[in-house]
mmCIF file of C-alpha atoms in Angstrom:
data_model
loop_
_atom_site.group_PDB
_atom_site.id
_atom_site.type_symbol
_atom_site.label_atom_id
_atom_site.label_comp_id
_atom_site.label_asym_id
_atom_site.label_seq_id
_atom_site.Cartn_x
_atom_site.Cartn_y
_atom_site.Cartn_z
ATOM 1 C CA MET A 1 -40.996 84.060 61.590
ATOM 2 C CA LYS A 2 -39.519 83.944 58.145
ATOM 3 C CA GLU A 3 -35.750 84.478 57.536
ATOM 4 C CA PHE A 4 -34.656 86.677 54.684
ATOM 5 C CA ASN A 5 -31.152 86.636 53.122
ATOM 6 C CA LEU A 6 -30.462 90.077 51.892
ATOM 7 C CA LEU A 7 -26.950 89.323 50.479
ATOM 8 C CA PRO A 8 -26.499 89.416 46.703
ATOM 9 C CA ARG A 9 -27.065 85.997 45.069
ATOM 10 C CA GLU A 10 -23.359 85.166 44.476
ATOM 11 C CA TYR A 11 -22.597 85.765 48.146
ATOM 12 C CA GLN A 12 -25.436 83.631 49.279
ATOM 13 C CA ARG A 13 -24.410 80.231 50.669
ATOM 14 C CA GLU A 14 -26.080 77.193 49.233
ATOM 15 C CA SER A 15 -27.676 74.829 51.590
ATOM 16 C CA PRO A 16 -24.930 72.340 52.538
ATOM 17 C CA ASN A 17 -27.341 69.440 52.666
ATOM 18 C CA ARG A 18 -28.523 69.826 49.055
ATOM 19 C CA SER A 19 -25.036 69.905 47.504
ATOM 20 C CA ARG A 20 -23.881 66.965 49.594
ATOM 21 C CA ILE A 21 -26.846 64.922 48.509
ATOM 22 C CA VAL A 22 -26.142 65.701 44.841
ATOM 23 C CA VAL A 23 -22.449 64.780 45.170
ATOM 24 C CA SER A 24 -23.294 61.597 47.071
ATOM 25 C CA VAL A 25 -25.819 60.543 44.429
ATOM 26 C CA ILE A 26 -23.322 61.222 41.632
ATOM 27 C CA LEU A 27 -20.625 59.293 43.494
ATOM 28 C CA CYS A 28 -22.978 56.392 44.115
ATOM 29 C CA LEU A 29 -23.965 56.329 40.470
ATOM 30 C CA LEU A 30 -20.309 56.364 39.426
ATOM 31 C CA ILE A 31 -19.233 53.546 41.729
ATOM 32 C CA TRP A 32 -20.902 50.727 39.704
ATOM 33 C CA PRO A 33 -19.585 51.597 36.177
ATOM 34 C CA THR A 34 -16.184 52.567 37.562
ATOM 35 C CA GLY A 35 -15.956 49.304 39.498
ATOM 36 C CA LYS A 36 -17.200 47.238 36.599
ATOM 37 C CA TYR A 37 -15.276 48.770 33.690
ATOM 38 C CA GLY A 38 -12.325 50.129 35.613
ATOM 39 C CA PHE A 39 -11.467 47.165 37.841
ATOM 40 C CA TRP A 40 -13.573 44.055 37.478
ATOM 41 C CA LYS A 41 -13.693 43.863 33.653
ATOM 42 C CA PRO A 42 -9.925 44.294 32.977
ATOM 43 C CA MET A 43 -9.118 41.844 35.772
ATOM 44 C CA GLU A 44 -11.597 39.368 34.411
ATOM 45 C CA THR A 45 -10.255 39.773 30.859
ATOM 46 C CA ARG A 46 -6.685 39.262 32.057
ATOM 47 C CA LYS A 47 -7.717 36.192 34.052
ATOM 48 C CA GLU A 48 -9.543 34.766 31.042
ATOM 49 C CA LYS A 49 -6.587 35.398 28.714
ATOM 50 C CA MET A 50 -4.149 33.811 31.170
ATOM 51 C CA ARG A 51 -6.412 30.797 31.542
ATOM 52 C CA GLN A 52 -6.678 30.490 27.766
ATOM 53 C CA LEU A 53 -2.914 30.864 27.410
ATOM 54 C CA ALA A 54 -2.314 28.135 29.971
ATOM 55 C CA SER A 55 -4.733 25.812 28.175
ATOM 56 C CA TYR A 56 -3.085 26.570 24.795
ATOM 57 C CA GLU A 57 0.354 25.888 26.242
ATOM 58 C CA GLU A 58 -0.928 22.641 27.684
ATOM 59 C CA ILE A 59 -2.290 21.642 24.256
ATOM 60 C CA VAL A 60 0.908 22.606 22.432
ATOM 61 C CA GLU A 61 2.972 20.588 24.924
ATOM 62 C CA GLN A 62 1.158 17.471 23.683
ATOM 63 C CA LEU A 63 2.357 18.043 20.104
ATOM 64 C CA PRO A 64 5.630 16.010 20.079
ATOM 65 C CA GLY A 65 4.025 13.030 21.832
ATOM 66 C CA LEU A 66 0.988 13.298 19.627
ATOM 67 C CA GLU A 67 3.049 13.317 16.442
ATOM 68 C CA GLU A 68 4.952 10.264 17.620
ATOM 69 C CA ASP A 69 1.709 8.481 18.484
ATOM 70 C CA PHE A 70 0.179 9.439 15.131
ATOM 71 C CA GLU A 71 3.191 8.108 13.224
ATOM 72 C CA ARG A 72 3.085 4.884 15.220
ATOM 73 C CA LYS A 73 -0.627 4.476 14.460
ATOM 74 C CA GLN A 74 -0.009 5.245 10.787
ATOM 75 C CA ALA A 75 2.686 2.563 10.609
ATOM 76 C CA GLU A 76 0.362 0.137 12.374
ATOM 77 C CA ALA A 77 -2.449 0.877 9.903
ATOM 78 C CA GLU A 78 -0.058 0.509 6.976
ATOM 79 C CA GLU A 79 1.131 -2.853 8.242
ATOM 80 C CA LEU A 80 -2.443 -4.062 8.758
ATOM 81 C CA ARG A 81 -3.367 -2.871 5.268
ATOM 82 C CA SER A 82 -0.497 -4.804 3.745
ATOM 83 C CA ARG A 83 -1.433 -7.923 5.738
ATOM 84 C CA ILE A 84 -5.039 -7.655 4.558
ATOM 85 C CA GLY A 85 -3.670 -6.939 1.083
ATOM 86 C CA ALA A 86 -1.939 -10.340 1.130
ATOM 87 C CA PHE A 87 -5.315 -11.995 1.809
ATOM 88 C CA GLN A 88 -6.933 -9.819 -0.837
ATOM 89 C CA GLU A 89 -4.309 -10.859 -3.369
ATOM 90 C CA MET A 90 -5.121 -14.502 -2.714
ATOM 91 C CA GLU A 91 -8.842 -13.803 -3.056
ATOM 92 C CA ASP A 92 -8.294 -11.900 -6.279
ATOM 93 C CA ALA A 93 -6.661 -14.927 -7.895
ATOM 94 C CA SER A 94 -9.675 -17.100 -7.191
ATOM 95 C CA PRO A 95 -10.757 -19.854 -9.628
ATOM 96 C CA GLN A 96 -13.804 -17.761 -10.482
ATOM 97 C CA HIS A 97 -11.539 -14.891 -11.506
ATOM 98 C CA TRP A 98 -9.600 -17.245 -13.792
ATOM 99 C CA GLN A 99 -12.829 -18.617 -15.159
ATOM 100 C CA SER A 100 -13.909 -15.142 -16.206
ATOM 101 C CA ILE A 101 -10.496 -14.519 -17.795
ATOM 102 C CA CYS A 102 -10.706 -17.767 -19.770
ATOM 103 C CA ASP A 103 -14.239 -16.861 -20.820
ATOM 104 C CA THR A 104 -13.015 -13.484 -22.074
ATOM 105 C CA LEU A 105 -10.151 -15.126 -23.970
ATOM 106 C CA MET A 106 -12.515 -17.585 -25.618
ATOM 107 C CA ASP A 107 -15.325 -15.137 -26.307
ATOM 108 C CA SER A 108 -12.938 -12.639 -27.895
ATOM 109 C CA LEU A 109 -11.773 -15.231 -30.384
ATOM 110 C CA PRO A 110 -13.120 -14.333 -33.840
ATOM 111 C CA ALA A 111 -14.491 -16.922 -36.276
ATOM 112 C CA GLY A 112 -11.704 -18.698 -38.097
ATOM 113 C CA ALA A 113 -9.229 -18.551 -35.225
ATOM 114 C CA SER A 114 -8.307 -21.128 -32.633
ATOM 115 C CA LEU A 115 -6.069 -21.072 -29.592
ATOM 116 C CA GLN A 116 -2.979 -23.198 -29.325
ATOM 117 C CA GLU A 117 -1.340 -22.311 -26.055
ATOM 118 C CA LEU A 118 -1.876 -20.021 -23.143
ATOM 119 C CA THR A 119 0.677 -19.248 -20.450
ATOM 120 C CA CYS A 120 0.220 -16.923 -17.527
ATOM 121 C CA ASP A 121 2.618 -16.203 -14.691
ATOM 122 C CA GLY A 122 0.199 -14.192 -12.600
ATOM 123 C CA THR A 123 -0.357 -11.067 -14.647
ATOM 124 C CA ARG A 124 1.442 -11.563 -17.974
ATOM 125 C CA PHE A 125 -0.309 -13.675 -20.597
ATOM 126 C CA LEU A 126 1.318 -15.279 -23.601
ATOM 127 C CA ILE A 127 -1.252 -16.514 -26.084
ATOM 128 C CA SER A 128 -0.563 -18.414 -29.267
ATOM 129 C CA GLY A 129 -3.011 -19.695 -31.825
ATOM 130 C CA ASN A 130 -3.822 -20.396 -35.442
ATOM 131 C CA CYS A 131 -6.070 -18.621 -37.893
ATOM 132 C CA SER A 132 -6.832 -18.554 -41.559
ATOM 133 C CA TYR A 133 -5.726 -14.927 -42.226
ATOM 134 C CA ASP A 134 -3.415 -12.502 -40.456
ATOM 135 C CA THR A 135 -6.286 -10.004 -40.187
ATOM 136 C CA VAL A 136 -8.189 -12.478 -38.029
ATOM 137 C CA SER A 137 -5.340 -12.548 -35.499
ATOM 138 C CA THR A 138 -5.282 -8.740 -35.320
ATOM 139 C CA GLU A 139 -9.050 -8.762 -34.892
ATOM 140 C CA TYR A 140 -8.468 -11.007 -31.864
ATOM 141 C CA LEU A 141 -5.916 -8.492 -30.583
ATOM 142 C CA ARG A 142 -8.469 -5.685 -30.933
ATOM 143 C CA ASN A 143 -11.133 -7.748 -29.193
ATOM 144 C CA LEU A 144 -8.793 -8.413 -26.270
ATOM 145 C CA LYS A 145 -7.937 -4.721 -26.059
ATOM 146 C CA ASN A 146 -11.600 -3.765 -26.042
ATOM 147 C CA SER A 147 -12.537 -6.389 -23.450
ATOM 148 C CA GLY A 148 -11.262 -4.117 -20.655
ATOM 149 C CA VAL A 149 -9.691 -7.092 -18.891
ATOM 150 C CA PHE A 150 -6.246 -6.793 -20.421
ATOM 151 C CA SER A 151 -3.828 -3.979 -20.964
ATOM 152 C CA ASP A 152 -0.701 -3.623 -23.040
ATOM 153 C CA VAL A 153 -1.999 -6.117 -25.596
ATOM 154 C CA ARG A 154 0.762 -6.606 -28.132
ATOM 155 C CA MET A 155 1.261 -8.901 -31.113
ATOM 156 C CA GLU A 156 4.610 -10.650 -30.753
ATOM 157 C CA LYS A 157 4.778 -12.536 -34.029
ATOM 158 C CA ILE A 158 2.769 -13.837 -36.952
ATOM 159 C CA LEU A 159 4.112 -16.836 -38.869
ATOM 160 C CA TYR A 160 2.775 -17.497 -42.335
ATOM 161 C CA GLY A 161 2.526 -21.225 -43.084
ATOM 162 C CA GLY A 162 2.686 -22.731 -46.523
ATOM 163 C CA ASP A 163 -0.936 -23.860 -46.615
ATOM 164 C CA LYS A 164 -2.316 -20.310 -46.119
ATOM 165 C CA ALA A 165 -2.623 -20.974 -42.367
ATOM 166 C CA VAL A 166 -1.250 -18.332 -40.053
ATOM 167 C CA SER A 167 0.014 -18.864 -36.542
ATOM 168 C CA PHE A 168 0.244 -15.928 -34.193
ATOM 169 C CA GLN A 169 1.595 -15.128 -30.756
ATOM 170 C CA LEU A 170 0.522 -12.187 -28.670
ATOM 171 C CA CYS A 171 1.101 -11.084 -25.141
ATOM 172 C CA CYS A 172 -0.869 -8.942 -22.746
ATOM 173 C CA MET A 173 -1.030 -7.922 -19.124
ATOM 174 C CA LEU A 174 -3.893 -8.546 -16.793
ATOM 175 C CA ASP A 175 -5.404 -5.238 -15.755
ATOM 176 C CA SER A 176 -4.803 -5.849 -12.078
ATOM 177 C CA GLN A 177 -5.763 -3.171 -9.611
ATOM 178 C CA GLU A 178 -3.866 -2.648 -6.390
ATOM 179 C CA PRO A 179 -5.568 -4.594 -3.647
ATOM 180 C CA GLU A 180 -7.428 -1.785 -2.034
ATOM 181 C CA VAL A 181 -8.629 -2.049 1.516
ATOM 182 C CA ASP A 182 -12.238 -1.022 1.492
ATOM 183 C CA MET A 183 -12.783 0.980 4.632
ATOM 184 C CA ASN A 184 -16.558 0.745 4.397
ATOM 185 C CA GLU A 185 -16.212 -2.970 4.747
ATOM 186 C CA SER A 186 -13.748 -2.621 7.619
ATOM 187 C CA GLU A 187 -16.105 -0.274 9.381
ATOM 188 C CA ALA A 188 -18.946 -2.650 8.837
ATOM 189 C CA VAL A 189 -17.104 -5.453 10.602
ATOM 190 C CA ALA A 190 -15.664 -3.206 13.321
ATOM 191 C CA PRO A 191 -17.131 -4.047 16.713
ATOM 192 C CA MET B 1 -14.963 85.164 42.187
ATOM 193 C CA ASN B 2 -14.421 83.965 45.692
ATOM 194 C CA PRO B 3 -10.714 82.900 45.933
ATOM 195 C CA LYS B 4 -11.662 79.996 48.190
ATOM 196 C CA LYS B 5 -14.134 78.737 45.657
ATOM 197 C CA THR B 6 -11.620 79.216 42.823
ATOM 198 C CA ARG B 7 -9.058 77.097 44.677
ATOM 199 C CA LYS B 8 -11.662 74.440 45.242
ATOM 200 C CA VAL B 9 -12.644 74.431 41.563
ATOM 201 C CA LEU B 10 -8.997 73.987 40.531
ATOM 202 C CA LEU B 11 -8.108 71.439 43.168
ATOM 203 C CA VAL B 12 -10.926 68.977 42.511
ATOM 204 C CA PRO B 13 -10.100 68.312 38.803
ATOM 205 C CA LEU B 14 -6.413 68.195 39.722
ATOM 206 C CA CYS B 15 -7.056 65.553 42.371
ATOM 207 C CA VAL B 16 -9.319 63.639 40.016
ATOM 208 C CA GLY B 17 -6.647 63.769 37.292
ATOM 209 C CA LEU B 18 -3.960 62.685 39.749
ATOM 210 C CA LEU B 19 -6.129 59.841 40.965
ATOM 211 C CA PHE B 20 -6.786 58.700 37.389
ATOM 212 C CA LEU B 21 -3.066 58.926 36.600
ATOM 213 C CA LEU B 22 -2.219 56.818 39.621
ATOM 214 C CA TYR B 23 -4.976 54.355 38.767
ATOM 215 C CA PHE B 24 -3.749 54.094 35.196
ATOM 216 C CA LYS B 25 -0.061 53.809 36.133
ATOM 217 C CA LEU B 26 -0.482 51.351 38.954
ATOM 218 C CA PHE B 27 -3.447 49.252 37.877
ATOM 219 C CA LEU B 28 -4.945 49.639 34.409
ATOM 220 C CA GLY B 29 -1.625 50.056 32.545
ATOM 221 C CA PRO B 30 -0.019 46.814 33.799
ATOM 222 C CA VAL B 31 -3.277 44.917 33.376
ATOM 223 C CA GLN B 32 -3.655 46.092 29.785
ATOM 224 C CA GLU B 33 0.002 45.272 29.113
ATOM 225 C CA ASP B 34 -0.587 41.743 30.449
ATOM 226 C CA ILE B 35 -3.628 41.393 28.201
ATOM 227 C CA ARG B 36 -1.638 42.603 25.181
ATOM 228 C CA ILE B 37 1.195 40.153 25.848
ATOM 229 C CA ALA B 38 -1.272 37.310 26.385
ATOM 230 C CA ASP B 39 -3.034 38.213 23.122
ATOM 231 C CA ARG B 40 0.259 38.159 21.243
ATOM 232 C CA GLU B 41 1.212 34.781 22.683
ATOM 233 C CA LEU B 42 -2.256 33.408 22.007
ATOM 234 C CA SER B 43 -2.152 34.414 18.363
ATOM 235 C CA ALA B 44 1.326 32.881 18.072
ATOM 236 C CA LEU B 45 0.082 29.639 19.590
ATOM 237 C CA GLU B 46 -3.131 29.630 17.553
ATOM 238 C CA GLU B 47 -1.527 27.813 14.598
ATOM 239 C CA SER B 48 0.122 25.169 16.754
ATOM 240 C CA VAL B 49 -3.123 24.578 18.610
ATOM 241 C CA ALA B 50 -4.995 24.208 15.315
ATOM 242 C CA SER B 51 -2.444 21.666 14.092
ATOM 243 C CA VAL B 52 -2.666 19.759 17.402
ATOM 244 C CA ARG B 53 -6.463 19.671 17.138
ATOM 245 C CA ASP B 54 -6.211 18.557 13.519
ATOM 246 C CA LEU B 55 -3.738 15.843 14.516
ATOM 247 C CA ILE B 56 -6.035 14.692 17.324
ATOM 248 C CA GLY B 57 -8.904 14.396 14.827
ATOM 249 C CA LYS B 58 -6.741 12.471 12.379
ATOM 250 C CA ARG B 59 -5.455 10.188 15.128
ATOM 251 C CA GLU B 60 -9.002 9.404 16.219
ATOM 252 C CA ALA B 61 -9.957 8.551 12.631
ATOM 253 C CA LEU B 62 -6.846 6.403 12.343
ATOM 254 C CA THR B 63 -7.649 4.610 15.605
ATOM 255 C CA THR B 64 -11.097 3.749 14.260
ATOM 256 C CA GLU B 65 -9.546 2.579 10.997
ATOM 257 C CA VAL B 66 -6.958 0.456 12.803
ATOM 258 C CA SER B 67 -9.614 -1.226 14.932
ATOM 259 C CA GLY B 68 -11.657 -1.887 11.778
ATOM 260 C CA LEU B 69 -8.630 -3.345 10.014
ATOM 261 C CA GLU B 70 -7.774 -5.489 13.037
ATOM 262 C CA SER B 71 -11.241 -6.967 13.180
ATOM 263 C CA ARG B 72 -11.193 -7.550 9.417
ATOM 264 C CA LEU B 73 -7.840 -9.312 9.694
ATOM 265 C CA ARG B 74 -9.146 -11.425 12.589
ATOM 266 C CA GLU B 75 -12.142 -12.358 10.460
ATOM 267 C CA LYS B 76 -9.944 -13.324 7.513
ATOM 268 C CA LYS B 77 -7.635 -15.380 9.711
ATOM 269 C CA GLY B 78 -10.657 -17.051 11.263
ATOM 270 C CA ASP B 79 -11.770 -18.264 7.838
ATOM 271 C CA LEU B 80 -8.524 -20.198 7.301
ATOM 272 C CA PRO B 81 -8.408 -23.924 7.996
ATOM 273 C CA GLU B 82 -6.334 -24.887 11.043
ATOM 274 C CA GLU B 83 -4.763 -27.897 9.395
ATOM 275 C CA TRP B 84 -4.181 -28.397 5.710
ATOM 276 C CA ASP B 85 -1.842 -30.835 3.986
ATOM 277 C CA SER B 86 -1.436 -32.984 0.880
ATOM 278 C CA HIS B 87 -4.046 -35.442 2.158
ATOM 279 C CA ASP B 88 -6.672 -32.688 2.151
ATOM 280 C CA VAL B 89 -5.617 -31.572 -1.337
ATOM 281 C CA VAL B 90 -5.891 -35.069 -2.772
ATOM 282 C CA SER B 91 -9.263 -35.594 -1.054
ATOM 283 C CA LEU B 92 -10.534 -32.265 -2.336
ATOM 284 C CA LEU B 93 -9.443 -32.930 -5.907
ATOM 285 C CA SER B 94 -10.917 -36.431 -5.825
ATOM 286 C CA GLU B 95 -14.282 -34.913 -4.934
ATOM 287 C CA ILE B 96 -14.350 -33.419 -8.403
ATOM 288 C CA ASP B 97 -16.037 -35.667 -10.950
ATOM 289 C CA PRO B 98 -13.277 -38.054 -12.133
ATOM 290 C CA GLY B 99 -14.716 -38.096 -15.634
ATOM 291 C CA MET B 100 -14.273 -34.391 -15.987
ATOM 292 C CA LEU B 101 -10.492 -34.409 -16.128
ATOM 293 C CA LYS B 102 -7.605 -36.788 -16.503
ATOM 294 C CA LYS B 103 -5.097 -36.118 -13.738
ATOM 295 C CA ASP B 104 -1.456 -36.266 -14.784
ATOM 296 C CA SER B 105 0.518 -35.161 -11.772
ATOM 297 C CA LEU B 106 0.405 -33.384 -8.441
ATOM 298 C CA ILE B 107 3.608 -31.809 -7.170
ATOM 299 C CA PHE B 108 3.859 -30.349 -3.700
ATOM 300 C CA PRO B 109 6.583 -27.690 -3.449
ATOM 301 C CA GLU B 110 7.842 -26.383 -0.101
ATOM 302 C CA PRO B 111 5.186 -24.413 1.834
ATOM 303 C CA GLU B 112 5.857 -20.694 2.240
ATOM 304 C CA GLU B 113 5.363 -19.074 5.618
ATOM 305 C CA GLY B 114 3.599 -15.747 5.479
ATOM 306 C CA GLU B 115 2.959 -13.350 8.356
ATOM 307 C CA ASP B 116 -0.589 -14.500 8.974
ATOM 308 C CA PHE B 117 -0.868 -17.729 7.038
ATOM 309 C CA VAL B 118 1.074 -20.545 5.422
ATOM 310 C CA ARG B 119 0.880 -20.872 1.645
ATOM 311 C CA LEU B 120 0.738 -24.466 0.461
ATOM 312 C CA PRO B 121 1.401 -24.535 -3.270
ATOM 313 C CA VAL B 122 0.343 -27.491 -5.379
ATOM 314 C CA ARG B 123 1.391 -27.871 -9.007
ATOM 315 C CA PHE B 124 -1.464 -29.706 -10.706
ATOM 316 C CA CYS B 125 -1.241 -31.073 -14.251
ATOM 317 C CA PHE B 126 -4.232 -32.562 -16.000
ATOM 318 C CA SER B 127 -5.957 -32.935 -19.361
ATOM 319 C CA SER B 128 -9.558 -32.148 -20.070
ATOM 320 C CA GLY B 129 -11.937 -30.611 -22.541
ATOM 321 C CA ASP B 130 -12.360 -26.836 -22.390
ATOM 322 C CA GLN B 131 -15.819 -27.181 -20.848
ATOM 323 C CA GLY B 132 -14.444 -29.685 -18.311
ATOM 324 C CA PHE B 133 -11.734 -27.184 -17.430
ATOM 325 C CA MET B 134 -14.288 -24.433 -16.861
ATOM 326 C CA ASP B 135 -16.380 -26.786 -14.730
ATOM 327 C CA PHE B 136 -13.270 -27.677 -12.745
ATOM 328 C CA LEU B 137 -12.648 -23.994 -12.026
ATOM 329 C CA ALA B 138 -16.278 -23.576 -10.965
ATOM 330 C CA CYS B 139 -15.956 -26.616 -8.646
ATOM 331 C CA LEU B 140 -12.783 -25.213 -7.080
ATOM 332 C CA ASP B 141 -14.541 -21.936 -6.478
ATOM 333 C CA ALA B 142 -17.410 -23.666 -4.731
ATOM 334 C CA PHE B 143 -15.215 -25.404 -2.141
ATOM 335 C CA SER B 144 -15.193 -24.050 1.385
ATOM 336 C CA VAL B 145 -11.384 -23.966 1.312
ATOM 337 C CA ARG B 146 -11.020 -22.049 -1.897
ATOM 338 C CA PRO B 147 -7.533 -22.085 -3.391
ATOM 339 C CA SER B 148 -6.083 -19.297 -5.450
ATOM 340 C CA ILE B 149 -4.342 -19.862 -8.760
ATOM 341 C CA SER B 150 -0.990 -18.169 -9.105
ATOM 342 C CA ASP B 151 -0.018 -19.264 -12.596
ATOM 343 C CA ILE B 152 -1.458 -21.323 -15.362
ATOM 344 C CA GLN B 153 -0.323 -22.897 -18.607
ATOM 345 C CA ILE B 154 -2.822 -24.281 -21.078
ATOM 346 C CA SER B 155 -1.971 -26.063 -24.307
ATOM 347 C CA ALA B 156 -4.572 -27.102 -26.800
ATOM 348 C CA VAL B 157 -3.848 -30.670 -27.845
ATOM 349 C CA SER B 158 -6.584 -30.706 -30.456
ATOM 350 C CA GLY B 159 -9.565 -28.677 -31.482
ATOM 351 C CA ARG B 160 -12.718 -29.399 -33.412
ATOM 352 C CA TRP B 161 -15.670 -27.296 -34.468
ATOM 353 C CA GLU B 162 -18.908 -28.196 -32.776
ATOM 354 C CA GLU B 163 -22.386 -26.860 -33.274
ATOM 355 C CA GLU B 164 -23.742 -24.969 -30.335
ATOM 356 C CA ILE B 165 -27.333 -23.929 -29.834
ATOM 357 C CA ARG B 166 -27.616 -20.410 -28.493
ATOM 358 C CA ASN B 167 -30.911 -19.007 -27.157
ATOM 359 C CA SER B 168 -32.588 -22.233 -28.314
ATOM 360 C CA VAL B 169 -32.886 -20.700 -31.772
ATOM 361 C CA ALA B 170 -29.630 -19.861 -33.498
ATOM 362 C CA GLU B 171 -27.062 -22.541 -34.103
ATOM 363 C CA THR B 172 -23.454 -21.446 -34.169
ATOM 364 C CA GLU B 173 -20.240 -23.325 -34.446
ATOM 365 C CA LYS B 174 -17.846 -23.223 -31.539
ATOM 366 C CA MET B 175 -14.327 -24.559 -31.283
ATOM 367 C CA ARG B 176 -14.020 -27.339 -28.713
ATOM 368 C CA TYR B 177 -10.540 -27.996 -27.357
ATOM 369 C CA THR B 178 -8.792 -30.803 -25.597
ATOM 370 C CA LEU B 179 -6.440 -29.116 -23.202
ATOM 371 C CA ASN B 180 -3.305 -29.937 -21.294
ATOM 372 C CA VAL B 181 -3.350 -27.749 -18.221
ATOM 373 C CA GLU B 182 -0.629 -27.006 -15.698
ATOM 374 C CA MET B 183 -1.541 -24.718 -12.843
ATOM 375 C CA THR B 184 -0.295 -23.815 -9.391
ATOM 376 C CA LEU B 185 -3.031 -23.938 -6.801
ATOM 377 C CA ILE B 186 -2.263 -22.164 -3.561
ATOM 378 C CA PHE B 187 -4.057 -23.227 -0.403
ATOM 379 C CA CYS B 188 -3.761 -21.158 2.724
ATOM 380 C CA ALA B 189 -3.772 -22.489 6.255
ATOM 381 C CA GLU B 190 -3.451 -20.950 9.686
ATOM 382 C CA ARG B 191 0.086 -20.291 10.792
ATOM 383 C CA LYS B 192 1.054 -22.277 13.872
#
């Protein structure tokens, strides 16, 4: 036997089962995004930020000690550099180095000039000699300047002798470079 | 419309709104506030953290450099002779061909104590020809205990022009000197 509902449509009652199922399905579908984006995600973000903040604070706490340690290491490196520099200075003034300087002094001498005396107190040279004309002594000065070994080459005096001979005196500085500690070398010998 | 249904339609969004308000006030609001505060603090700390990281990097590089310098210093100190005195200097200088130079004097000033080594200065005066002087320098350089020269004074006693053959073809004249030389040789020895 078939049942007929003769009430108008708006007065008809929907089947309770159907509406409940729809609501339940909607609720079930809403649970996952609501849980994820409404609870889990903000909590997780806050936890992550707090963890990051704690780690940052931990890092920043190291700063004073780290600065102190860095300065100590810097001073240590500076001291070692100066100690190696003392060795370097000794090596720089090797006989071979002097040999090359003497070679330069002799090779720069133009024809018609001869050396009389040479004094050096480490970096400052005082050179005296004789030549036939004053222009020859200045040519020697130019040659020394152009050799690249000396700097501040300066004629101190030229004395004209009676027999057309000229004696001259000039001074110059040895172009010494600061003893530099070559780190490539230090790395090469590092264990 | 059915008044019961109307009430239901009004009540449900009201409850939902109330629930959301409660959720926002009691949970989401404080959480978001915490996140905002943390973000602010993080951005404030960002610079300090960057400088700490930079400092850590620099310190590591410096540590490597220091260990390199230490080993280099050890190596240099290891090359120094343990014992060195006037006897060794005289023996060393006598090894040089006696015909090459005429020794005038050897003066031994007070040794100077450095941080890693002792400097033993020797004032050496001699006469020789200019070629003999150059050969002497080459001989000094070839010794295992190589001295350094701190100062030097050379006087030409006499000079004469001599023919010199260059490249086996051209003949040129070159001044040959007889020199009086005074120099300070500095030998280094291990510090005891």
